[in-house]
């Protein structure tokens, strides 16, 4: 249980195009989803927190208009990188949280992570 | 100063060795302390979590927290080649009403047969 998937796993695009990444909770309903970004040999940096049906809360320094997040249902959140540039190349990871999920270690509302999406902008 | 400091490694050990991974932190508001394992090109998976100072054991893994020194450790006994991965420490904090995770950079561990 508590499986999170991401699609696509890798994407290569040209500079100036937009890319959409999907994050799905496969066997539970996620009230909250998180989007992280990870550079090589760097830590995961939280980009934004999204609750189903409401606007995402972005971390300081993250451009809202560039990284569009939609959490339209309890099982799906999308991250769209608009007008991508080479500096946006990174590993993007989502996570989902479901308080009260059977078997989850809800001591801190455990987050379940997806496998990540490698974005390369040429 | 980063909130969470972790040596990126790599740390190379022979099979069967005891591995010690460490993180220091500066924010006293951190509540929970976790260790994640991340294989190449995969998402992190939770290994262990602790709340209070002291030790917590789970099989070959022992997590240790020293809140007075703001220092946490993960010990791996009888290390195996399958333990080769990046280990990230993470800490939770409530910020603007949300509980968030702050990660270290991760330490890459290589266990050779």
Tab-separated table of C-alpha atoms in Angstrom, chain A residues 5-122:
chain	number	residue	atom	x	y	z
A	5	UNK	CA	3.755	7.114	-9.109
A	6	UNK	CA	5.147	9.817	-11.358
A	7	UNK	CA	4.917	10.224	-15.087
A	8	UNK	CA	7.014	10.585	-17.096
A	9	UNK	CA	10.129	9.163	-15.466
A	10	UNK	CA	12.340	11.147	-17.823
A	11	UNK	CA	11.680	13.941	-20.231
A	12	UNK	CA	13.896	15.903	-22.594
A	13	UNK	CA	12.549	19.101	-24.058
A	14	UNK	CA	13.692	22.154	-25.934
A	15	UNK	CA	14.214	25.477	-24.249
A	16	UNK	CA	11.050	27.552	-24.225
A	17	UNK	CA	8.600	24.666	-24.174
A	18	UNK	CA	6.366	23.618	-21.271
A	19	UNK	CA	6.502	20.255	-19.556
A	20	UNK	CA	3.852	18.637	-17.378
A	21	UNK	CA	4.709	16.075	-14.709
A	22	UNK	CA	2.003	13.980	-13.065
A	23	UNK	CA	2.022	12.620	-9.546
A	24	UNK	CA	-0.544	10.000	-8.565
A	25	UNK	CA	-1.342	8.241	-5.321
A	26	UNK	CA	-2.312	4.789	-6.551
A	27	UNK	CA	-3.957	3.164	-3.583
A	28	UNK	CA	-4.899	5.976	-1.245
A	29	UNK	CA	-6.348	9.453	-1.288
A	30	UNK	CA	-3.793	12.154	-0.661
A	31	UNK	CA	-5.066	15.234	1.085
A	32	UNK	CA	-1.721	16.938	0.617
A	33	UNK	CA	0.970	16.576	-2.011
A	34	UNK	CA	4.427	18.070	-2.064
A	35	UNK	CA	6.790	18.861	-4.901
A	36	UNK	CA	10.541	18.745	-4.417
A	37	UNK	CA	13.498	19.480	-6.593
A	38	UNK	CA	16.845	17.735	-6.275
A	39	UNK	CA	20.114	18.781	-7.891
A	40	UNK	CA	23.082	16.380	-8.081
A	41	UNK	CA	24.772	16.047	-4.696
A	42	UNK	CA	22.261	18.478	-3.220
A	43	UNK	CA	19.415	17.953	-0.826
A	44	UNK	CA	15.755	17.738	-1.762
A	45	UNK	CA	14.364	21.239	-1.740
A	46	UNK	CA	10.659	21.715	-1.132
A	47	UNK	CA	9.111	23.765	-3.911
A	48	UNK	CA	5.468	23.822	-2.944
A	49	UNK	CA	2.732	22.217	-0.895
A	50	UNK	CA	-0.649	21.595	-2.439
A	51	UNK	CA	-3.930	20.636	-0.853
A	52	UNK	CA	-6.709	19.158	-2.947
A	53	UNK	CA	-9.011	21.829	-4.317
A	54	UNK	CA	-6.989	24.820	-3.164
A	55	UNK	CA	-4.087	26.857	-4.423
A	56	UNK	CA	-0.579	25.616	-3.811
A	57	UNK	CA	1.644	27.241	-1.215
A	58	UNK	CA	5.038	27.978	-2.719
A	59	UNK	CA	8.325	28.178	-0.866
A	60	UNK	CA	10.265	31.389	-0.876
A	61	UNK	CA	12.182	31.855	-4.098
A	62	UNK	CA	10.017	29.502	-6.177
A	63	UNK	CA	8.313	31.266	-9.084
A	64	UNK	CA	4.594	30.570	-9.045
A	65	UNK	CA	4.125	31.509	-12.686
A	66	UNK	CA	6.921	29.247	-13.808
A	67	UNK	CA	6.039	26.175	-11.779
A	68	UNK	CA	2.293	25.718	-12.031
A	69	UNK	CA	0.820	23.206	-9.612
A	70	UNK	CA	-2.665	21.756	-9.855
A	71	UNK	CA	-4.153	19.360	-7.318
A	72	UNK	CA	-7.552	18.762	-8.867
A	73	UNK	CA	-8.329	15.450	-7.202
A	74	UNK	CA	-7.329	13.440	-4.152
A	75	UNK	CA	-5.165	11.161	-6.269
A	76	UNK	CA	-3.546	13.495	-8.793
A	77	UNK	CA	-1.307	16.539	-8.687
A	78	UNK	CA	0.489	18.015	-11.670
A	79	UNK	CA	3.540	20.244	-11.943
A	80	UNK	CA	3.932	22.213	-15.154
A	81	UNK	CA	7.281	23.815	-15.871
A	82	UNK	CA	6.466	26.677	-18.200
A	83	UNK	CA	8.916	28.133	-20.716
A	84	UNK	CA	11.591	25.727	-19.535
A	85	UNK	CA	15.234	26.745	-19.609
A	86	UNK	CA	18.393	24.655	-19.182
A	87	UNK	CA	18.710	25.799	-15.561
A	88	UNK	CA	15.368	24.090	-14.866
A	89	UNK	CA	16.996	20.740	-15.597
A	90	UNK	CA	16.727	18.753	-12.407
A	91	UNK	CA	15.181	15.745	-10.689
A	92	UNK	CA	11.633	16.514	-9.594
A	93	UNK	CA	10.079	14.359	-6.883
A	94	UNK	CA	6.570	14.445	-5.504
A	95	UNK	CA	5.273	13.053	-2.258
A	96	UNK	CA	1.799	12.471	-0.880
A	97	UNK	CA	0.413	12.460	2.597
A	98	UNK	CA	-2.722	10.839	3.956
A	99	UNK	CA	-3.281	11.202	7.671
A	100	UNK	CA	-4.929	8.156	9.126
A	101	UNK	CA	-3.837	5.841	6.338
A	102	UNK	CA	-3.849	2.319	7.676
A	103	UNK	CA	-0.304	1.156	8.266
A	104	UNK	CA	1.183	4.612	7.818
A	105	UNK	CA	3.396	5.936	10.515
A	106	UNK	CA	1.177	8.887	11.195
A	107	UNK	CA	3.292	10.236	14.019
A	108	UNK	CA	4.211	13.104	11.752
A	109	UNK	CA	1.864	12.493	8.830
A	110	UNK	CA	4.289	10.394	6.860
A	111	UNK	CA	4.991	11.416	3.294
A	112	UNK	CA	5.237	8.747	0.599
A	113	UNK	CA	7.558	9.625	-2.232
A	114	UNK	CA	7.253	9.023	-5.938
A	115	UNK	CA	10.151	7.681	-8.025
A	116	UNK	CA	10.990	11.087	-9.464
A	117	UNK	CA	11.112	12.654	-12.919
A	118	UNK	CA	14.382	13.589	-14.585
A	119	UNK	CA	13.904	16.764	-16.639
A	120	UNK	CA	16.546	17.788	-19.147
A	121	UNK	CA	16.079	21.063	-21.004
A	122	UNK	CA	18.258	21.483	-24.069
